[in-house]
Each structure stands twice: as structure tokens, then as C-alpha cells.
mmCIF file of C-alpha atoms in Angstrom:
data_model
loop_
_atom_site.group_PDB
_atom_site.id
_atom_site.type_symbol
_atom_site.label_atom_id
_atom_site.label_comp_id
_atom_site.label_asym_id
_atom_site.label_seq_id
_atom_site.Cartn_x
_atom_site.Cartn_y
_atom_site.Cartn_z
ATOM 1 C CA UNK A 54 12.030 8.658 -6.287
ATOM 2 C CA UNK A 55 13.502 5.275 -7.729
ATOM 3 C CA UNK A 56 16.176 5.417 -5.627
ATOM 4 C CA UNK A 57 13.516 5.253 -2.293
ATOM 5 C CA UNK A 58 11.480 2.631 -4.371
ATOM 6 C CA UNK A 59 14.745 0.603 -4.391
ATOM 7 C CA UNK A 60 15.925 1.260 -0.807
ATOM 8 C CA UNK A 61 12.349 0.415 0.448
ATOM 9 C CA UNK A 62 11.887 -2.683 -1.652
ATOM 10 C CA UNK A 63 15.556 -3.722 -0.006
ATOM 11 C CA UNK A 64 14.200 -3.233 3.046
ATOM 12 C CA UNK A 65 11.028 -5.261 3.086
ATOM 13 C CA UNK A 66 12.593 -8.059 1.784
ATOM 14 C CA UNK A 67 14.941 -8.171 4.357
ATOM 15 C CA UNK A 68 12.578 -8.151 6.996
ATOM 16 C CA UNK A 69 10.082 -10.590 5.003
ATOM 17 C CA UNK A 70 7.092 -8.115 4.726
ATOM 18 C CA UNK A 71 7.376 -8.908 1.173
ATOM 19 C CA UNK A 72 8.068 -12.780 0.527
ATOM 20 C CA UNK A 73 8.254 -14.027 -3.260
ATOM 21 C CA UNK A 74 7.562 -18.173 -3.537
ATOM 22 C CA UNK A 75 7.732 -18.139 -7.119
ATOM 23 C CA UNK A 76 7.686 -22.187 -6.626
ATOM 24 C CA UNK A 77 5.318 -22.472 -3.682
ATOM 25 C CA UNK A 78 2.802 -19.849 -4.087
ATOM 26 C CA UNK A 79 0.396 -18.451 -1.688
ATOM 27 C CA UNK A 80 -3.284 -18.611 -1.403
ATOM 28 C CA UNK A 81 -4.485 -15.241 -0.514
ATOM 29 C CA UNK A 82 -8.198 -14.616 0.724
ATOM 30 C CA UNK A 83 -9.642 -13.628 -2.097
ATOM 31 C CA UNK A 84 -8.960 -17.256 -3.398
ATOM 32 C CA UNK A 85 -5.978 -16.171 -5.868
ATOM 33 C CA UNK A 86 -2.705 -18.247 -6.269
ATOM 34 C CA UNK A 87 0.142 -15.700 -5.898
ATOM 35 C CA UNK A 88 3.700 -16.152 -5.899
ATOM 36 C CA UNK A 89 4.120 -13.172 -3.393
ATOM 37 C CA UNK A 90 2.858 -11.851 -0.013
ATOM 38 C CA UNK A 91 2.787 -8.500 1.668
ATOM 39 C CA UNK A 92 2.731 -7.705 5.403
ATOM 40 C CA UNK A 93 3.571 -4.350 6.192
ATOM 41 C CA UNK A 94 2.341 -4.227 9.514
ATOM 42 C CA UNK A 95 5.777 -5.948 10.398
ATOM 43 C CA UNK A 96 7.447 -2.541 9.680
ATOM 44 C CA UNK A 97 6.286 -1.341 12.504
ATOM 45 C CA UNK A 98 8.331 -3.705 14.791
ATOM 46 C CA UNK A 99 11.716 -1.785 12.909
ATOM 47 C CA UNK A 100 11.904 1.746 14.997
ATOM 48 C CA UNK A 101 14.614 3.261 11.850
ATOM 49 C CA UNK A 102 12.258 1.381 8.772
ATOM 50 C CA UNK A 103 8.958 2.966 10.735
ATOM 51 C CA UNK A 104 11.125 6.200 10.890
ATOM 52 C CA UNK A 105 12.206 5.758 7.332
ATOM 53 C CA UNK A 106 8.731 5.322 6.080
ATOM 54 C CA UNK A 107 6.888 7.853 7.919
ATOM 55 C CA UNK A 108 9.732 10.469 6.718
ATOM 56 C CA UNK A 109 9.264 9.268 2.811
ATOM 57 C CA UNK A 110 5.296 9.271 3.187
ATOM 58 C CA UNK A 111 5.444 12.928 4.639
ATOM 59 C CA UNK A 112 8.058 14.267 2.507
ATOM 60 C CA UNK A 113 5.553 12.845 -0.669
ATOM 61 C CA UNK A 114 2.365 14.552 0.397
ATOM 62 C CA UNK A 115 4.077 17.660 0.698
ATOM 63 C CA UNK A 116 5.402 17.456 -2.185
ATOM 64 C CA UNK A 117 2.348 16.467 -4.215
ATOM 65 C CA UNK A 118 -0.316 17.513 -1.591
ATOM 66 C CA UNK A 119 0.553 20.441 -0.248
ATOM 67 C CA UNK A 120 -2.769 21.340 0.476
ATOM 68 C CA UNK A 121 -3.949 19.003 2.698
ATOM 69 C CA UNK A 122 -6.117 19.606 5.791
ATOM 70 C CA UNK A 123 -6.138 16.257 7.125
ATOM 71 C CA UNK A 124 -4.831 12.590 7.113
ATOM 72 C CA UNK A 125 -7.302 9.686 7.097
ATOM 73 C CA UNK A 126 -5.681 6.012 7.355
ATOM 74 C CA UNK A 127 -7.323 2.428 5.738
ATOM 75 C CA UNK A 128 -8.137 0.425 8.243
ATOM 76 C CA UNK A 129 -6.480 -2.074 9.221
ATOM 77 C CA UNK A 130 -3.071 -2.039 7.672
ATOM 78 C CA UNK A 131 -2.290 1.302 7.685
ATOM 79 C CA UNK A 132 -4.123 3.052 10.803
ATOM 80 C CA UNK A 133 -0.694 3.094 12.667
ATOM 81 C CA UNK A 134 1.297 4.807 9.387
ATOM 82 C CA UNK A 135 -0.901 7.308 8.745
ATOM 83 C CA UNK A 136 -1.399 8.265 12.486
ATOM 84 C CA UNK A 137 2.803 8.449 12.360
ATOM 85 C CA UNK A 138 2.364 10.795 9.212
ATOM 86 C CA UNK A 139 0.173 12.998 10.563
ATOM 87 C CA UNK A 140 1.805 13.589 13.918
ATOM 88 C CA UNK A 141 4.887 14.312 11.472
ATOM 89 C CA UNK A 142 3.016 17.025 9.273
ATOM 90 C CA UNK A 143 0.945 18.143 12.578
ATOM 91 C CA UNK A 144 -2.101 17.478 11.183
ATOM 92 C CA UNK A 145 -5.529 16.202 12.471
ATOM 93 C CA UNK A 146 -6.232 12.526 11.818
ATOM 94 C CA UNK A 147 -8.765 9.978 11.194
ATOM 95 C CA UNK A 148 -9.261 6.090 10.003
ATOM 96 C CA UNK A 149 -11.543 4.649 8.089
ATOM 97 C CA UNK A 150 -13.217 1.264 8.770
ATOM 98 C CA UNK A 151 -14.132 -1.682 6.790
ATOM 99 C CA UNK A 152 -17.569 -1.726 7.557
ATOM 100 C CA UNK A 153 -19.331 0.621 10.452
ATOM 101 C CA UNK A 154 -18.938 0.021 13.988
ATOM 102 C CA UNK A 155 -21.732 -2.817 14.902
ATOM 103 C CA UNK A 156 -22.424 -0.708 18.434
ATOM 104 C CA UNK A 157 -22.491 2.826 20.382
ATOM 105 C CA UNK A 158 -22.126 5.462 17.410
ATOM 106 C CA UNK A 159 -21.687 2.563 14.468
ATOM 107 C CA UNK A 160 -18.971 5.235 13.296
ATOM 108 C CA UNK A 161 -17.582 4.446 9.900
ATOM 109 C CA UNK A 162 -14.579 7.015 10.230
ATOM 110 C CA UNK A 163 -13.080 7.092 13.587
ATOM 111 C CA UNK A 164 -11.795 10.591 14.505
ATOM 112 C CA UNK A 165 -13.176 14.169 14.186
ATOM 113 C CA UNK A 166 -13.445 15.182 10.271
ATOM 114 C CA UNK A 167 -14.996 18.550 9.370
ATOM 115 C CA UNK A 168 -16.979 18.829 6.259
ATOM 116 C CA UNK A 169 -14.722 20.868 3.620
ATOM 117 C CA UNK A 170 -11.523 19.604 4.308
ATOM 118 C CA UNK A 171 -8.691 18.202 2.019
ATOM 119 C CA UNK A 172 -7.794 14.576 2.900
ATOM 120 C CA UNK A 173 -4.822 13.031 2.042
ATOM 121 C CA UNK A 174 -5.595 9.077 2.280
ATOM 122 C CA UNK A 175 -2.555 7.226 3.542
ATOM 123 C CA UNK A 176 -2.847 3.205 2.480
ATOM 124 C CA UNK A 177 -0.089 0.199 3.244
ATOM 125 C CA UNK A 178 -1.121 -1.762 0.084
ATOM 126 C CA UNK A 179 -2.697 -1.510 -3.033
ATOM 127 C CA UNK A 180 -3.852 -4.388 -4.836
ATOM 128 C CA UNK A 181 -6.909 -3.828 -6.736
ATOM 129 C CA UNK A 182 -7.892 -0.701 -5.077
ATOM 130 C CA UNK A 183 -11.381 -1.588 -3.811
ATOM 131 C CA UNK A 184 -10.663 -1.557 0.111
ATOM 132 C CA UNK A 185 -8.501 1.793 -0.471
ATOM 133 C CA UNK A 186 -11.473 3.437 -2.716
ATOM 134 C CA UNK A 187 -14.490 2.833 -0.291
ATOM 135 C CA UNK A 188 -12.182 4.775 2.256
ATOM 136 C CA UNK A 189 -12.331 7.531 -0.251
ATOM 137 C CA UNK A 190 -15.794 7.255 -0.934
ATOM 138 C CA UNK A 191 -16.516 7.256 2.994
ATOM 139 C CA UNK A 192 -14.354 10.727 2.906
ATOM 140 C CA UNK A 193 -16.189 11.950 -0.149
ATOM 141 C CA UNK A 194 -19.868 11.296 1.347
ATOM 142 C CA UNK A 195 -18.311 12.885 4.706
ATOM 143 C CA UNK A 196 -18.328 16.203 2.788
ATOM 144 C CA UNK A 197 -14.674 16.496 2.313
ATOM 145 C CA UNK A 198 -12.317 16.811 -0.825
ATOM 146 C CA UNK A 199 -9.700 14.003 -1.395
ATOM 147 C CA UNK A 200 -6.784 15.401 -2.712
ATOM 148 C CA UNK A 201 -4.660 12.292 -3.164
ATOM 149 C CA UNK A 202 -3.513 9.288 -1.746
ATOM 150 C CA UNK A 203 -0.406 7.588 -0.830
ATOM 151 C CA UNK A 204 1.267 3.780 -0.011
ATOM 152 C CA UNK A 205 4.031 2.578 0.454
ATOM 153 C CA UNK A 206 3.511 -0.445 -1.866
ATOM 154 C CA UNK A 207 1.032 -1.887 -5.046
ATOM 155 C CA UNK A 208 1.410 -4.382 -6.800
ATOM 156 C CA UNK A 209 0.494 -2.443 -9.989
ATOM 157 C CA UNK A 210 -2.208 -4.392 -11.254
ATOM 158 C CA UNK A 211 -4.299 -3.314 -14.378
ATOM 159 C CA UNK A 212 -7.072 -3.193 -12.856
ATOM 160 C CA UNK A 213 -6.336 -1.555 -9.966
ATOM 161 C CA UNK A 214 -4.959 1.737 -12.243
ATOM 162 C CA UNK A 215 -8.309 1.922 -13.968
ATOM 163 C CA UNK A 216 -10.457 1.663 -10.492
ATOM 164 C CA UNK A 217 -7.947 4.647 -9.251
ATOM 165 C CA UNK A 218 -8.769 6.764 -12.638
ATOM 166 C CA UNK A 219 -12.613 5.373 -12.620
ATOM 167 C CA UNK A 220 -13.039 7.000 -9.046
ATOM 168 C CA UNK A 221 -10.558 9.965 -10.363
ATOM 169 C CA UNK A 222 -7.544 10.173 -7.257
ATOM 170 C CA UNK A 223 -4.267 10.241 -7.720
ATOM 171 C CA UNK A 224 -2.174 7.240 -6.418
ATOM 172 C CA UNK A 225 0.996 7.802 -5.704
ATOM 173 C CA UNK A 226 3.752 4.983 -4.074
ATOM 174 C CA UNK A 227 6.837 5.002 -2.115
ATOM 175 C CA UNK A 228 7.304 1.302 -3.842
ATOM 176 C CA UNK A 229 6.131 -1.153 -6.529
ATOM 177 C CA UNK A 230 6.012 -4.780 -8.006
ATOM 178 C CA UNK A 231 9.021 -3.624 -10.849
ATOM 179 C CA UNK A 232 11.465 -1.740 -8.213
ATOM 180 C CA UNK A 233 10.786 -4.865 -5.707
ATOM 181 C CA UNK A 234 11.692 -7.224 -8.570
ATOM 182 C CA UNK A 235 14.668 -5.542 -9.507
ATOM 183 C CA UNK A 236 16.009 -5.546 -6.161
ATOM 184 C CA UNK A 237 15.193 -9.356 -5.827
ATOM 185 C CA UNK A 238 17.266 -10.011 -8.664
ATOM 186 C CA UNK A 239 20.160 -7.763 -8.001
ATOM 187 C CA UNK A 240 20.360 -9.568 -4.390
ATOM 188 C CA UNK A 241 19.852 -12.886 -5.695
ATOM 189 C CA UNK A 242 16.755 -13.756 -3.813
ATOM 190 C CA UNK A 243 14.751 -14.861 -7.193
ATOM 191 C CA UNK A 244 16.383 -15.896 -10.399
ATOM 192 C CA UNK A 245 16.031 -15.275 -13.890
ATOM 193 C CA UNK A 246 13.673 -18.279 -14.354
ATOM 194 C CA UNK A 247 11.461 -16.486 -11.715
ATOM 195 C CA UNK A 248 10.914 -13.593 -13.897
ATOM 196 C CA UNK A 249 8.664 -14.877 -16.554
ATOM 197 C CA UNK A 250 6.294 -16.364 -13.475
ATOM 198 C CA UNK A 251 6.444 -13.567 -11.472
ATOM 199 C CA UNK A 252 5.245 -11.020 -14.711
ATOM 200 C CA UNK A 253 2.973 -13.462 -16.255
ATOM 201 C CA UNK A 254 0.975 -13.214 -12.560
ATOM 202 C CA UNK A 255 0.964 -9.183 -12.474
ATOM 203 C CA UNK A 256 -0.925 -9.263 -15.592
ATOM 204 C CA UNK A 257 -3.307 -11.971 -14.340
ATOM 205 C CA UNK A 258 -3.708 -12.363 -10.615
ATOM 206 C CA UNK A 259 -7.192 -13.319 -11.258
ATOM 207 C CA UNK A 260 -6.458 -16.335 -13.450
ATOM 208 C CA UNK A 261 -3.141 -17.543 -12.693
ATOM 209 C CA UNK A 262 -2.542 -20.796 -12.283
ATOM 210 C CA UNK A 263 1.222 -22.190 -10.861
ATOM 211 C CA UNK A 264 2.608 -24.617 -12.806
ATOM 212 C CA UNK A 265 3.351 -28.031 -11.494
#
């Protein structure tokens, strides 16, 4: 599995989905600093990476899951992954929204889940977990059992393990923060005097403040 978290890592650097400005961080919408941003929707513009990752997803619920019914994407990030991983495991999918449609049926999960099935929830980022959760929650009040879910990337954040074990579902990643940094490294696209930063932000997010 470290060897995928590696080769993925590689991968999104190289196509800038992940971008680390250690010296010229980012403002995200939440109103953190952060020295890196994530856009995995551009994967999807990479027919072999969108192969690659639908493959790896698959080949990890079955693994892991290998009891599950259905496939429910996150909205909006990972609708088009998790629709690729279910055509690959043949099984029926759905999305979860945001917030409820504001017209016709104000659905809240798009697609036709039955009450009693096992849902594997496939996600394209976890940060602190609270967008990825209410899509389990939404699945839970639905009547149906989720079994697990799987990303391809978090940025393994404190808090975001104990909101996964708070709401009790199993996380599991193609990718992370520590295989991403190691690759960055290795390829020379941060330095050593990155390092420090880019840890002393993981354990903080909240609070971090780039130095001047």
C-alpha cells in the first residue's frame, strides 16, 4: 500500500492537483493559511491517472469491503470517481449533496438507494471530515449500513481521525500528507527547510500563522 501512496503522491504533484507554497501560502475558504492545496478534480483530465485511480479505489474496497451493496460519492469532488468505481465493481450508485435540492424532489442523495444496503462512501479529500461525515449520516438516516469509506487523499489532521472514530467508519486512503511529503523531498520540489513548516501546519491548520 505505500508503494501506491508514493506512486499517487508522484503523480499529483506532477500534474499540480497537489501544490505545496511553503513560502506563499494559500488562503483556503474556511479562512485557514495553508502552505498546500488540493484539486483532484484535475485527475480527471489524465485518461491513465483516472484509470489508475479508479483501479486502486476498487481494488481497496474489495479488499476491505467486500461486502458492499452500493457506492455513494461526496458531492462535488468526488461524484465522477465514485461513479468510475462503481461501474468498475458493477455496482449501483448514488451521490450525496451538500445541502438538498432547493426544487422538484429537494433530493439530498441523488440516485436510487434501498433501505438495508451496505454503502461504501467514496470521497476525493479529507480534511477535517465534516463534509465526508454528513454524507454518511445522509446514508445512515436513508436506512442503510455504511461499511467504510475510501479517498484518495487526507491530509491527516487530528481532528479529522477523532470525527472519523466519533461517528465510528473506517477511513481508509490511497494517499496522505507523510507519503506526499516524502515524495516532495525525494524529487526536490520542497527542501529540508520546508519540513519543519509544512509539519508544524498538520498539527495546527486552525492556528497557523506563516512566518514573514
Amino acid at each position: 500500500m505505500k508503494k501506491v501512496a508514493r506512486l499517487l503522491a508522484e503523480k499529483l504533484l506532477k500534474i499540480s492537483a497537489l501544490k505545496l507554497q511553503p513560502a506563499n501560502p494559500f488562503v483556503w475558504a474556511s479562512g485557514w493559511n495553508s502552505p498546500i492545496y488540493t484539486d483532484n478534480r484535475r485527475t480527471l483530465s489524465y485518461p491513465e491517472m483516472r484509470s489508475f485511480i479508479k483501479l486502486e479505489l476498487s481494488h481497496l474496497i474489495m479488499e476491505n469491503f467486500p461486502e458492499v451493496d452500493a457506492v455513494a460519492g461526496v458531492a462535488t469532488g468526488a461524484i465522477a470517481q465514485g461513479a468510475l468505481v462503481a461501474d468498475e465493481l458493477n455496482l449501483p450508485y448514488v451521490y450525496v449533496r451538500s445541502t438538498p435540492k432547493d426544487h422538484g424532489l429537494e433530493n439530498l442523495i441523488e440516485g436510487d438507494l434501498r433501505p438495508g444496503q451496505k454503502v461504501v462512501v467514496v470521497e476525493d479529500l479529507v480534511s477535517t471530515g465534516k463534509s465526508s461525515l454528513k454524507a454518511v449520516e445522509a446514508i445512515r438516516n436513508a436506512g442503510c449500513e455504511v461499511v467504510g469509506m475510501v479517498a484518495l487523499f487526507t491530509y491527516g489532521f487530528p481532528v479529522a481521525e477523532a470525527n472519523f472514530a466519533e461517528a465510528n467508519v473506517r477511513l481508509l486512503t490511497l494517499s496522505d500528507y507523510n507519503a506526499m511529503l516524502e515524495v516532495a523531498l525525494e524529487t526536490e520540489y520542497i527542501t529540508e527547510d520546508d519540513i519543519e513548516t509544512l509539519h508544524n501546519w498538520r498539527t495546527d491548520p486552525a492556528n497557523w500563522v506563516p512566518e514573514r
